[in-house]
Short mmCIF file of C-alpha atoms in Angstrom, two decimals:
data_model
loop_
_atom_site.label_atom_id
_atom_site.label_comp_id
_atom_site.label_asym_id
_atom_site.label_seq_id
_atom_site.Cartn_x
_atom_site.Cartn_y
_atom_site.Cartn_z
CA MET A 1 29.70 180.97 102.29
CA LYS A 2 30.06 176.82 102.18
CA ALA A 3 32.55 175.22 104.66
CA THR A 4 36.17 174.22 103.42
CA GLN A 5 36.54 171.63 101.96
CA THR A 6 39.52 169.09 102.68
CA ASN A 7 41.82 167.14 100.53
CA ASN A 8 40.61 163.99 99.62
CA LEU A 9 36.66 164.19 100.76
CA PRO A 10 37.50 161.09 103.23
CA LYS A 11 33.68 159.17 103.62
CA PHE A 12 33.74 160.33 107.19
CA ALA A 13 34.56 164.24 108.83
CA ILE A 14 35.93 162.64 111.87
CA SER A 15 36.87 158.90 112.35
CA THR A 16 38.68 157.03 114.90
CA SER A 17 40.90 153.79 115.17
CA LYS A 18 40.89 152.47 118.85
CA LEU A 19 41.42 155.85 119.79
CA THR A 20 43.13 156.18 123.81
CA ARG A 21 44.20 158.65 126.35
CA GLN A 22 45.20 157.64 129.69
CA PHE A 23 46.18 159.67 132.93
CA GLY A 24 48.38 157.07 134.76
CA THR A 25 46.97 154.47 135.72
CA LEU A 26 43.37 156.22 134.78
CA THR A 27 41.89 155.45 130.99
CA ALA A 28 39.81 158.20 129.86
CA VAL A 29 39.40 157.27 126.48
CA ASP A 30 39.30 153.42 125.82
CA HIS A 31 39.27 152.01 121.87
CA ILE A 32 37.47 154.69 120.50
CA GLU A 33 35.77 153.72 117.75
CA LEU A 34 34.35 156.46 115.92
CA ARG A 35 32.86 157.28 112.74
CA VAL A 36 30.62 160.90 112.51
CA PRO A 37 29.61 161.73 108.43
CA TYR A 38 29.85 164.68 107.14
CA LYS A 39 26.81 167.73 107.75
CA GLU A 40 25.34 165.86 110.67
CA ILE A 41 24.98 167.23 113.86
CA TYR A 42 26.53 164.33 116.03
CA GLY A 43 26.15 164.22 119.92
CA LEU A 44 28.44 162.53 122.53
CA LEU A 45 26.77 162.04 125.47
CA GLY A 46 28.08 160.89 129.33
CA SER A 47 28.02 161.74 132.25
CA ASN A 48 30.66 163.47 133.80
CA GLY A 49 34.27 161.52 133.90
CA ALA A 50 32.81 159.68 131.02
CA GLY A 51 35.61 160.90 128.34
CA LYS A 52 34.00 163.49 125.90
CA SER A 53 36.00 166.42 126.61
CA THR A 54 39.08 164.55 126.66
CA LEU A 55 38.01 162.88 122.74
CA ILE A 56 37.13 166.48 122.15
CA LYS A 57 40.57 167.59 122.79
CA MET A 58 42.64 164.41 121.21
CA LEU A 59 40.38 165.35 118.18
CA THR A 60 40.92 169.29 118.19
CA THR A 61 45.45 167.83 118.42
CA LEU A 62 45.05 170.11 121.80
CA LEU A 63 45.63 166.80 123.63
CA PRO A 64 47.94 163.80 122.32
CA PRO A 65 46.42 159.90 122.14
CA THR A 66 48.38 157.57 124.62
CA SER A 67 47.14 155.24 121.48
CA GLY A 68 45.14 154.28 118.62
CA SER A 69 44.77 157.16 115.56
CA ALA A 70 42.22 159.46 114.92
CA GLU A 71 41.67 161.48 111.48
CA VAL A 72 39.64 164.84 111.64
CA GLY A 73 38.71 166.11 107.43
CA GLY A 74 40.98 163.22 106.05
CA PHE A 75 43.69 164.48 108.20
CA ASP A 76 45.40 162.63 110.41
CA ILE A 77 45.61 164.30 114.17
CA ILE A 78 48.90 163.00 115.14
CA LYS A 79 50.56 163.66 111.16
CA ALA A 80 49.08 166.50 110.18
CA PRO A 81 47.74 168.25 113.56
CA ALA A 82 48.44 172.09 112.36
CA GLU A 83 46.54 170.51 108.86
CA VAL A 84 43.59 169.50 111.05
CA ARG A 85 43.51 172.98 113.15
CA ARG A 86 43.22 174.86 109.24
CA HIS A 87 39.70 172.67 108.94
CA ILE A 88 38.38 172.47 112.41
CA GLY A 89 36.61 176.03 114.64
CA TYR A 90 36.24 174.42 118.38
CA VAL A 91 34.25 176.19 120.87
CA SER A 92 35.87 175.52 124.42
CA GLN A 93 33.20 174.27 127.57
CA LEU A 94 35.32 177.44 129.54
CA LEU A 95 34.28 180.79 128.60
CA SER A 96 36.94 182.02 125.85
CA ALA A 97 35.92 185.26 124.61
CA ASP A 98 38.04 187.56 125.73
CA GLY A 99 35.96 189.83 127.93
CA ALA A 100 38.37 192.80 128.26
CA LEU A 101 38.13 193.17 124.38
CA THR A 102 35.44 194.65 122.16
CA GLY A 103 33.07 191.36 120.06
CA TYR A 104 35.42 192.62 116.83
CA GLU A 105 38.35 192.70 118.30
CA ASN A 106 38.01 189.55 119.15
CA LEU A 107 36.65 188.27 115.55
CA LEU A 108 40.16 190.09 114.58
CA LEU A 109 42.06 187.82 116.25
CA SER A 110 40.78 184.85 115.48
CA ALA A 111 40.59 186.24 111.89
CA LYS A 112 44.20 186.97 112.14
CA LEU A 113 45.43 183.88 113.71
CA TYR A 114 43.62 181.68 110.79
CA GLY A 115 45.61 183.36 108.25
CA LEU A 116 42.81 185.39 106.59
CA LYS A 117 43.55 188.21 104.27
CA LYS A 118 43.63 191.88 105.11
CA ALA A 119 41.02 192.12 102.54
CA GLU A 120 38.78 188.95 103.78
CA ARG A 121 38.71 189.61 107.28
CA THR A 122 36.22 192.85 107.12
CA VAL A 123 33.64 190.71 105.31
CA GLN A 124 34.29 187.63 106.92
CA ILE A 125 33.41 189.61 109.84
CA ARG A 126 31.29 191.41 109.40
CA ASP A 127 29.14 188.29 107.71
CA ALA A 128 29.54 186.39 110.88
CA LEU A 129 28.51 189.58 113.06
CA ASP A 130 25.49 189.57 111.07
CA PHE A 131 24.95 185.99 110.72
CA MET A 132 25.13 185.91 114.68
CA GLY A 133 23.24 189.27 115.11
CA LEU A 134 26.01 190.97 117.27
CA ALA A 135 26.51 193.29 114.52
CA GLU A 136 25.00 195.98 116.60
CA SER A 137 27.17 195.46 119.80
CA ALA A 138 30.21 194.76 117.88
CA LYS A 139 32.10 197.37 119.68
CA LYS A 140 31.33 197.03 123.17
CA LEU A 141 33.71 195.20 125.11
CA VAL A 142 32.45 191.54 125.59
CA LYS A 143 32.04 191.76 129.35
CA THR A 144 29.29 193.85 128.85
CA TYR A 145 27.78 191.06 127.20
CA SER A 146 25.02 188.65 128.22
CA GLY A 147 26.04 184.91 128.27
CA GLY A 148 23.84 183.98 125.06
CA MET A 149 25.77 186.77 123.20
CA VAL A 150 28.88 185.80 124.61
CA ARG A 151 28.15 181.49 123.52
CA ARG A 152 27.31 183.41 119.68
CA LEU A 153 29.87 185.15 119.92
CA GLU A 154 32.62 182.42 119.96
CA LEU A 155 30.34 180.56 117.24
CA ALA A 156 31.62 183.10 115.50
CA GLN A 157 34.77 183.23 115.77
CA ALA A 158 34.95 179.46 115.10
CA MET A 159 33.48 179.54 112.07
CA LEU A 160 34.67 182.82 110.71
CA HIS A 161 37.53 181.15 108.95
CA LYS A 162 34.67 178.33 106.91
CA PRO A 163 36.13 175.17 109.08
CA ALA A 164 34.66 172.12 107.37
CA ILE A 165 34.07 170.83 111.08
CA LEU A 166 32.85 172.72 114.26
CA PHE A 167 33.39 171.04 118.06
CA LEU A 168 31.70 172.08 120.81
CA ASP A 169 32.22 171.28 124.32
CA GLU A 170 28.59 171.77 126.65
CA PRO A 171 27.63 175.26 124.18
CA THR A 172 24.47 176.32 126.37
CA ILE A 173 25.85 174.93 129.34
CA GLY A 174 24.34 177.83 131.86
CA LEU A 175 22.65 179.57 129.25
CA ASP A 176 18.64 180.40 130.13
CA PRO A 177 16.50 178.68 127.31
CA ILE A 178 16.27 181.65 125.30
CA ALA A 179 20.03 181.85 124.43
CA ARG A 180 20.01 178.27 124.39
CA HIS A 181 17.10 178.18 121.98
CA MET A 182 18.80 180.48 119.64
CA VAL A 183 22.26 179.28 120.10
CA TRP A 184 20.61 175.80 118.63
CA ASP A 185 19.25 177.56 115.25
CA ARG A 186 22.70 179.18 114.68
CA LEU A 187 24.01 175.42 114.80
CA GLN A 188 20.98 174.57 112.53
CA ASP A 189 21.89 177.11 110.33
CA LEU A 190 25.70 176.39 110.02
CA LYS A 191 24.74 172.48 109.43
CA HIS A 192 21.97 174.04 106.27
CA LYS A 193 23.39 176.90 104.87
CA TYR A 194 27.12 176.28 105.33
CA GLY A 195 26.95 172.64 104.90
CA MET A 196 29.50 172.02 108.54
CA THR A 197 29.60 168.83 110.75
CA VAL A 198 28.96 169.09 113.92
CA LEU A 199 30.56 167.70 117.11
CA ILE A 200 28.76 168.25 120.23
CA THR A 201 29.16 167.22 123.30
CA THR A 202 25.58 167.70 125.87
CA HIS A 203 24.10 166.64 129.59
CA ASP A 204 21.05 168.41 128.20
CA MET A 205 18.61 165.36 126.86
CA GLU A 206 16.22 168.09 125.12
CA GLU A 207 19.73 169.56 123.29
CA ALA A 208 20.37 166.22 122.48
CA GLU A 209 17.15 165.07 120.67
CA THR A 210 16.39 168.01 118.81
CA LEU A 211 19.64 169.25 117.80
CA CYS A 212 21.44 165.65 116.88
CA ASP A 213 21.22 163.60 113.89
CA GLN A 214 22.79 161.08 115.58
CA LEU A 215 24.04 160.28 119.52
CA ALA A 216 27.02 158.12 120.60
CA ILE A 217 26.50 157.72 124.94
CA LEU A 218 29.88 157.65 125.76
CA HIS A 219 30.61 155.38 129.61
CA SER A 220 34.30 154.49 131.32
CA GLY A 221 35.60 156.32 128.16
CA ARG A 222 33.99 153.76 126.07
CA ILE A 223 31.20 154.28 123.64
CA ASN A 224 28.53 152.32 125.07
CA ILE A 225 25.91 152.53 121.69
CA VAL A 226 25.27 155.00 118.44
CA GLY A 227 22.18 155.63 116.88
CA LYS A 228 19.29 158.09 116.24
CA PRO A 229 17.70 160.26 119.56
CA SER A 230 14.33 158.67 118.09
CA GLU A 231 16.00 154.84 117.56
CA LEU A 232 17.85 155.07 120.90
CA CYS A 233 14.38 156.08 122.76
CA ALA A 234 12.45 153.78 120.56
CA GLY A 235 15.00 150.48 121.24
CA LEU A 236 13.75 150.65 125.60
CA GLY A 237 10.01 150.58 124.72
CA ALA A 238 7.76 152.47 124.46
CA ASN A 239 7.25 156.21 126.10
CA SER A 240 10.80 155.84 126.71
CA THR A 241 12.86 159.29 126.86
CA MET A 242 16.05 160.20 126.32
CA ASP A 243 16.63 160.39 130.03
CA ASP A 244 15.88 156.94 130.37
CA VAL A 245 18.04 156.46 127.09
CA PHE A 246 21.26 158.03 129.01
CA ALA A 247 20.59 157.00 132.16
CA HIS A 248 20.62 153.36 130.78
CA TYR A 249 23.90 153.78 128.86
CA ALA A 250 25.43 156.17 130.59
CA GLY A 251 25.87 153.96 133.60
CA GLY A 252 22.65 155.81 136.01
CA LEU A 253 20.96 159.21 136.13
CA ILE A 254 22.93 160.44 138.91
CA ASN A 255 26.43 159.45 139.04
CA GLU A 256 29.18 160.37 141.17
CA ALA A 257 32.01 160.48 138.44
CA GLY A 258 34.12 163.97 136.82
CA SER A 259 36.70 165.13 138.48
CA TYR A 260 36.98 168.19 141.15
CA LYS A 261 38.64 169.86 138.41
CA GLU A 262 35.75 169.50 135.75
CA ILE A 263 33.37 170.09 138.08
CA GLY A 264 35.09 173.41 139.32
CA GLN A 265 35.24 174.42 135.14
CA THR A 266 31.55 173.85 134.85
CA ARG A 267 30.59 176.15 137.89
CA LEU A 268 32.49 178.45 136.76
CA THR A 269 31.92 178.30 133.43
CA ALA A 270 27.76 178.51 134.25
CA HIS A 271 28.80 181.11 136.42
CA ARG A 272 29.97 183.91 134.25
CA LEU A 273 27.11 182.73 131.84
CA GLY A 274 25.41 184.80 134.59
CA MET B 1 58.14 183.96 108.48
CA LYS B 2 55.73 186.70 106.92
CA ARG B 3 53.12 184.18 109.09
CA PHE B 4 55.20 184.48 112.04
CA ILE B 5 55.43 187.86 111.87
CA LEU B 6 51.58 188.67 111.71
CA GLU B 7 50.70 185.59 114.40
CA SER B 8 53.05 187.11 117.17
CA SER B 9 52.73 191.11 116.65
CA THR B 10 48.71 189.82 116.24
CA VAL B 11 49.08 188.45 120.36
CA ALA B 12 51.19 191.41 121.05
CA GLU B 13 49.01 193.62 119.84
CA VAL B 14 45.54 192.02 122.02
CA GLU B 15 48.15 192.36 125.26
CA LEU B 16 48.56 195.45 124.73
CA ILE B 17 45.22 196.64 124.05
CA LYS B 18 43.79 194.78 126.89
CA LEU B 19 47.03 197.31 128.77
CA PHE B 20 46.22 200.49 127.62
CA ARG B 21 42.42 199.76 127.76
CA ASP B 22 42.93 199.37 131.47
CA PRO B 23 46.25 200.88 132.82
CA THR B 24 46.06 199.98 136.54
CA GLU B 25 49.10 197.29 136.30
CA LEU B 26 51.24 199.65 135.05
CA ILE B 27 50.30 202.43 137.32
CA ALA B 28 50.66 200.02 140.53
CA ARG B 29 54.05 198.33 138.61
CA ALA B 30 55.46 201.77 138.68
CA ILE B 31 55.52 202.67 142.45
CA GLN B 32 57.90 199.27 143.60
CA PRO B 33 61.20 201.23 141.23
CA ILE B 34 59.46 204.69 142.54
CA LEU B 35 60.06 203.49 146.32
CA TRP B 36 63.74 202.25 145.28
CA LEU B 37 64.61 205.02 144.10
CA LEU B 38 63.39 207.49 146.04
CA MET B 39 63.83 205.69 149.72
CA PHE B 40 66.40 202.92 149.26
CA GLY B 41 68.89 204.52 146.43
CA GLN B 42 68.51 208.52 148.72
CA VAL B 43 69.45 206.77 151.85
CA LEU B 44 72.03 204.14 150.60
CA ALA B 45 73.70 207.37 149.18
CA GLN B 46 73.97 209.90 151.92
CA VAL B 47 75.29 206.17 153.66
CA ARG B 48 78.10 205.75 151.14
CA GLY B 49 78.82 202.60 152.41
CA ILE B 50 79.26 201.13 149.19
CA HIS B 51 81.76 202.08 146.59
CA THR B 52 80.36 203.02 142.72
CA GLY B 53 83.34 204.28 141.54
CA HIS B 54 83.41 207.19 139.93
CA ILE B 55 79.49 207.61 139.65
CA SER B 56 77.13 208.09 142.39
CA TYR B 57 75.30 205.62 144.24
CA LEU B 58 71.66 206.72 142.70
CA ALA B 59 73.30 206.40 139.24
CA PHE B 60 74.72 203.31 140.16
CA ILE B 61 71.42 201.11 141.14
CA THR B 62 68.67 203.32 138.44
CA PRO B 63 69.98 200.75 136.21
CA GLY B 64 69.55 197.99 138.56
CA ILE B 65 66.00 199.28 140.02
CA LEU B 66 64.96 199.54 136.17
CA ALA B 67 66.18 195.97 135.71
CA GLN B 68 64.71 194.47 139.03
CA SER B 69 61.51 196.22 137.78
CA ILE B 70 61.71 194.06 134.53
CA LEU B 71 62.34 191.02 136.47
CA PHE B 72 59.58 191.51 138.58
CA THR B 73 57.28 192.93 135.86
CA GLY B 74 58.36 190.09 134.16
CA ILE B 75 58.14 187.25 136.46
CA PHE B 76 54.71 187.34 137.29
CA TYR B 77 53.24 187.12 133.71
CA GLY B 78 52.61 183.44 133.99
CA ILE B 79 49.95 184.57 136.20
CA ALA B 80 48.35 186.12 133.20
CA ILE B 81 49.32 183.27 131.25
CA ILE B 82 47.54 180.80 134.00
CA TRP B 83 43.95 182.51 134.22
CA GLU B 84 44.08 182.79 130.19
CA ARG B 85 44.19 178.59 130.33
CA ASP B 86 41.48 178.71 132.98
CA LEU B 87 39.09 181.00 130.80
CA GLY B 88 39.97 178.18 127.88
CA ILE B 89 41.97 181.69 126.21
CA VAL B 90 44.91 179.43 125.58
CA GLN B 91 42.92 176.51 124.68
CA LYS B 92 41.46 178.39 121.55
CA LEU B 93 44.68 179.73 120.17
CA LEU B 94 46.07 176.32 120.76
CA VAL B 95 43.46 175.05 117.87
CA SER B 96 43.99 177.64 116.12
CA PRO B 97 46.74 177.06 113.20
CA ALA B 98 48.72 180.05 114.17
CA ARG B 99 52.52 178.30 115.11
CA ARG B 100 53.34 177.56 118.79
CA SER B 101 56.51 179.72 118.70
CA SER B 102 54.50 182.72 117.09
CA LEU B 103 51.93 182.79 120.12
CA VAL B 104 55.16 182.52 122.66
CA PHE B 105 57.12 184.84 121.09
CA GLY B 106 53.94 187.23 120.53
CA LYS B 107 53.58 187.34 124.34
CA ALA B 108 57.26 187.96 125.00
CA ILE B 109 57.02 191.42 122.71
CA ALA B 110 54.18 192.61 125.47
CA ALA B 111 56.10 192.03 127.97
CA GLY B 112 58.72 193.89 126.12
CA VAL B 113 56.33 196.73 125.85
CA ARG B 114 55.47 196.78 129.44
CA GLY B 115 59.35 197.14 130.01
CA ILE B 116 59.60 199.79 128.20
CA MET B 117 56.66 201.45 129.97
CA GLN B 118 58.69 200.54 133.09
CA ALA B 119 61.95 202.47 131.69
CA ILE B 120 60.02 205.65 130.77
CA VAL B 121 58.73 205.53 134.15
CA ILE B 122 62.26 205.35 135.70
CA TYR B 123 64.10 207.44 133.43
CA LEU B 124 61.74 210.52 134.26
CA LEU B 125 62.00 210.01 138.03
CA ALA B 126 65.73 209.56 137.57
CA LEU B 127 66.00 212.99 135.46
CA ALA B 128 63.67 214.73 138.49
CA LEU B 129 66.77 213.66 141.15
CA GLN B 130 68.89 214.79 138.82
CA VAL B 131 70.65 211.03 138.02
CA SER B 132 72.71 212.31 134.62
CA ILE B 133 71.08 209.73 132.08
CA ARG B 134 72.51 208.91 128.62
CA LEU B 135 70.06 210.75 126.00
CA GLU B 136 72.07 210.24 122.95
CA PRO B 137 70.17 208.12 120.36
CA LEU B 138 72.19 205.08 120.00
CA ALA B 139 72.12 204.94 123.93
CA ILE B 140 68.33 204.73 124.24
CA ILE B 141 68.04 202.16 120.64
CA GLY B 142 70.41 200.00 123.12
CA MET B 143 68.68 200.73 126.00
CA LEU B 144 65.37 199.75 124.37
CA CYS B 145 66.77 196.38 123.04
CA SER B 146 67.76 195.75 126.47
CA VAL B 147 64.53 196.01 128.18
CA MET B 148 62.96 194.16 125.11
CA LEU B 149 65.26 191.56 125.81
CA GLY B 150 65.12 191.21 129.32
CA SER B 151 61.57 191.51 129.51
CA GLY B 152 61.45 189.05 127.31
CA ILE B 153 63.68 186.90 128.81
CA PHE B 154 62.19 186.97 131.97
CA ALA B 155 58.39 186.93 130.47
CA THR B 156 58.98 183.74 129.12
CA PHE B 157 60.51 181.98 132.16
CA SER B 158 57.55 183.00 133.73
CA LEU B 159 55.47 181.03 130.75
CA ILE B 160 57.34 178.13 131.68
CA ILE B 161 57.32 177.95 135.16
CA ALA B 162 53.74 178.51 134.70
CA CYS B 163 52.97 175.38 132.10
CA ILE B 164 54.85 173.29 134.81
CA VAL B 165 52.89 174.32 138.28
CA LYS B 166 49.92 175.00 136.05
CA THR B 167 48.36 177.02 138.81
CA ARG B 168 47.99 180.26 140.94
CA GLU B 169 48.14 179.63 144.15
CA ARG B 170 51.65 176.88 143.00
CA PHE B 171 52.70 179.62 140.88
CA MET B 172 52.91 182.77 143.60
CA GLY B 173 55.11 180.83 145.55
CA VAL B 174 57.70 179.83 143.38
CA GLY B 175 57.62 183.43 141.50
CA GLN B 176 58.18 184.91 145.12
CA LEU B 177 60.75 182.39 145.88
CA LEU B 178 62.76 182.75 142.39
CA THR B 179 62.24 186.74 142.32
CA MET B 180 64.28 187.87 145.72
CA PRO B 181 67.30 185.80 144.97
CA MET B 182 67.57 186.12 141.48
CA PHE B 183 67.71 189.94 142.57
CA PHE B 184 70.00 189.94 145.22
CA ALA B 185 72.56 187.51 143.24
CA SER B 186 73.40 189.87 140.54
CA ASN B 187 75.60 193.36 140.85
CA ALA B 188 71.28 195.27 140.53
CA ILE B 189 72.32 196.96 144.37
CA TYR B 190 75.59 196.74 144.30
CA PRO B 191 78.96 195.68 142.67
CA LEU B 192 80.01 191.84 142.03
CA GLU B 193 83.32 192.53 143.82
CA LEU B 194 81.55 192.80 147.14
CA MET B 195 80.17 189.68 147.38
CA PRO B 196 81.48 186.36 148.85
CA ASN B 197 83.25 184.07 145.87
CA TRP B 198 80.05 181.42 146.28
CA LEU B 199 77.46 184.39 145.63
CA ARG B 200 79.95 185.93 142.73
CA VAL B 201 79.60 182.40 140.82
CA VAL B 202 75.98 182.45 141.30
CA ALA B 203 75.69 186.07 139.82
CA LEU B 204 78.01 185.09 136.67
CA VAL B 205 75.06 182.59 136.06
CA ASN B 206 71.95 184.80 136.36
CA PRO B 207 70.70 186.77 133.03
CA LEU B 208 69.63 189.78 135.18
CA THR B 209 73.39 190.53 135.79
CA TYR B 210 74.35 190.78 132.22
CA LEU B 211 71.31 192.75 131.56
CA ILE B 212 72.26 195.33 134.38
CA ASP B 213 75.35 194.68 132.72
CA ALA B 214 74.46 196.24 129.71
CA LEU B 215 72.18 198.71 131.05
CA ARG B 216 74.24 200.12 133.41
CA GLY B 217 76.81 201.14 130.16
CA LEU B 218 73.44 202.21 128.52
CA VAL B 219 71.29 204.19 131.01
CA THR B 220 73.60 207.05 133.33
CA THR B 221 76.12 208.72 132.14
CA GLY B 222 79.77 207.61 133.09
CA GLY B 223 78.22 203.89 134.00
CA GLU B 224 80.41 201.49 132.00
CA THR B 225 80.01 197.67 131.37
CA ILE B 226 82.14 195.17 132.89
CA TYR B 227 81.62 192.34 130.22
CA GLY B 228 81.31 194.27 127.13
CA TYR B 229 78.25 195.34 125.19
CA SER B 230 78.99 192.09 122.89
CA MET B 231 79.01 189.55 125.80
CA ASP B 232 75.88 191.21 127.67
CA PHE B 233 73.70 191.20 124.64
CA ALA B 234 75.19 187.02 123.67
CA VAL B 235 74.31 185.81 126.91
CA LEU B 236 71.28 187.61 127.01
CA PHE B 237 70.21 186.35 123.23
CA GLY B 238 71.43 182.84 123.42
CA VAL B 239 69.36 182.38 127.30
CA PHE B 240 66.58 183.85 125.60
CA PHE B 241 66.69 181.46 122.51
CA VAL B 242 66.73 178.69 124.93
CA LEU B 243 63.85 179.55 127.01
CA LEU B 244 61.64 180.38 123.33
CA PHE B 245 62.44 177.05 122.99
CA VAL B 246 61.90 175.19 126.12
CA ALA B 247 58.87 177.64 126.21
CA VAL B 248 57.23 176.33 122.27
CA LYS B 249 57.51 172.64 123.51
CA LEU B 250 55.74 173.20 127.11
CA TYR B 251 53.08 176.35 125.80
CA PRO B 252 50.71 173.30 124.41
CA THR B 253 50.41 171.38 127.57
CA LEU B 254 48.73 174.41 129.29
CA ALA B 255 45.46 173.19 127.47
CA GLU B 256 45.52 169.21 128.27
#
């Protein structure tokens, strides 16, 4: 199983030009120029309210930009949003698997909405369940799953239609270390085995360092720096850590940014993951 | 068209799986119409203060209570939509290539099936109270269509409110504000002729009035539609398509 190929194989999986989003007088994303190469795990870092989630919402067509443009998989997010949606998978910061359905039913819902043919559905669902290690729990209600299982189910839903690009908004928030490492392993598999490009937002410096090929650090809606984790650490001098990099480029370790709603959603997700 | 049907039916199917897996809501929703028919209906029937032509008061209000039940169930549908939004389910649906129209239409179909469940309860109760119910196939089919359409209207209206207010607290307030005036400004529990002129004007622009008018002809033996089925269904379809159009435009804003 390989990820779907996009129309004219552009140079970058994701590219934006002066992409901007304003909410009233607040500029959440400010003239962002982002280039994400194919088959990389690309991390977006930044303090709460830096614009990471807003950027992902625009790239996944959930939120129209105020100005600027962006292409995802070679498709314009404004002119061809349906094509963009056909070629991406998305795991939201929130816990979006339906607890009142079984794992299989959640996957079947995605398979039908993504237009998989009836014959394909069974095979793809079985493969996705096996890949995520959820085959034995497929018939159980998702509300009985552990936090790590829910996240793996959401990844299974997002990869079911073999998207070229996966968007993950803080996918390991609220997970214990073991569950977190299992999610990382699956993401590496998605990159290496299926050739998927992954754009991930995170607050976890270990995740950024070990998982991501490249990082962009946002501050106040702008990209402050882009580079490989090792380069970013080296750039600040010997013995510098990702925490130092974050503190340097994201406006300080302790910040007071982030809306009440954002914090609430983050805590709700962490709480639901147990 | 095939994709539209598949997507809509998928959304509806998921709703219904959840509904039948945990039927608490269905049971709870059935209590209110039972109270209206058993208490309000039977007491008012004794008073004989409301002239309902050649049918009993209980037969007169049975279609009204069915419509009220559909209104109350449908109008609070938006709460579930806001809950889905808070859980991230709306975002997941909207990132899929499924058409926005099929996502909204699927919700309307699911609301319609909930409405039919209410209709079954009310039919059984009405039969137990010896209200003469029309059981001919055509009347039943007409009733089912009316119930599906009415449920779709109020659920879609509710979805629009949810898209505008976006929080459960605000929604509860607006929902309460809308339901009782819509119910009382209709022909559910008294004929339009008893209303003052200003209220009659309000009732005439209230889609609930046309739903009840159609049901009055379709549900009880001897019940009559005042405006005629063509007019009733034309109004109901017209309102439904306008609301559907608005809801399809607004639904994506829930994920912003």
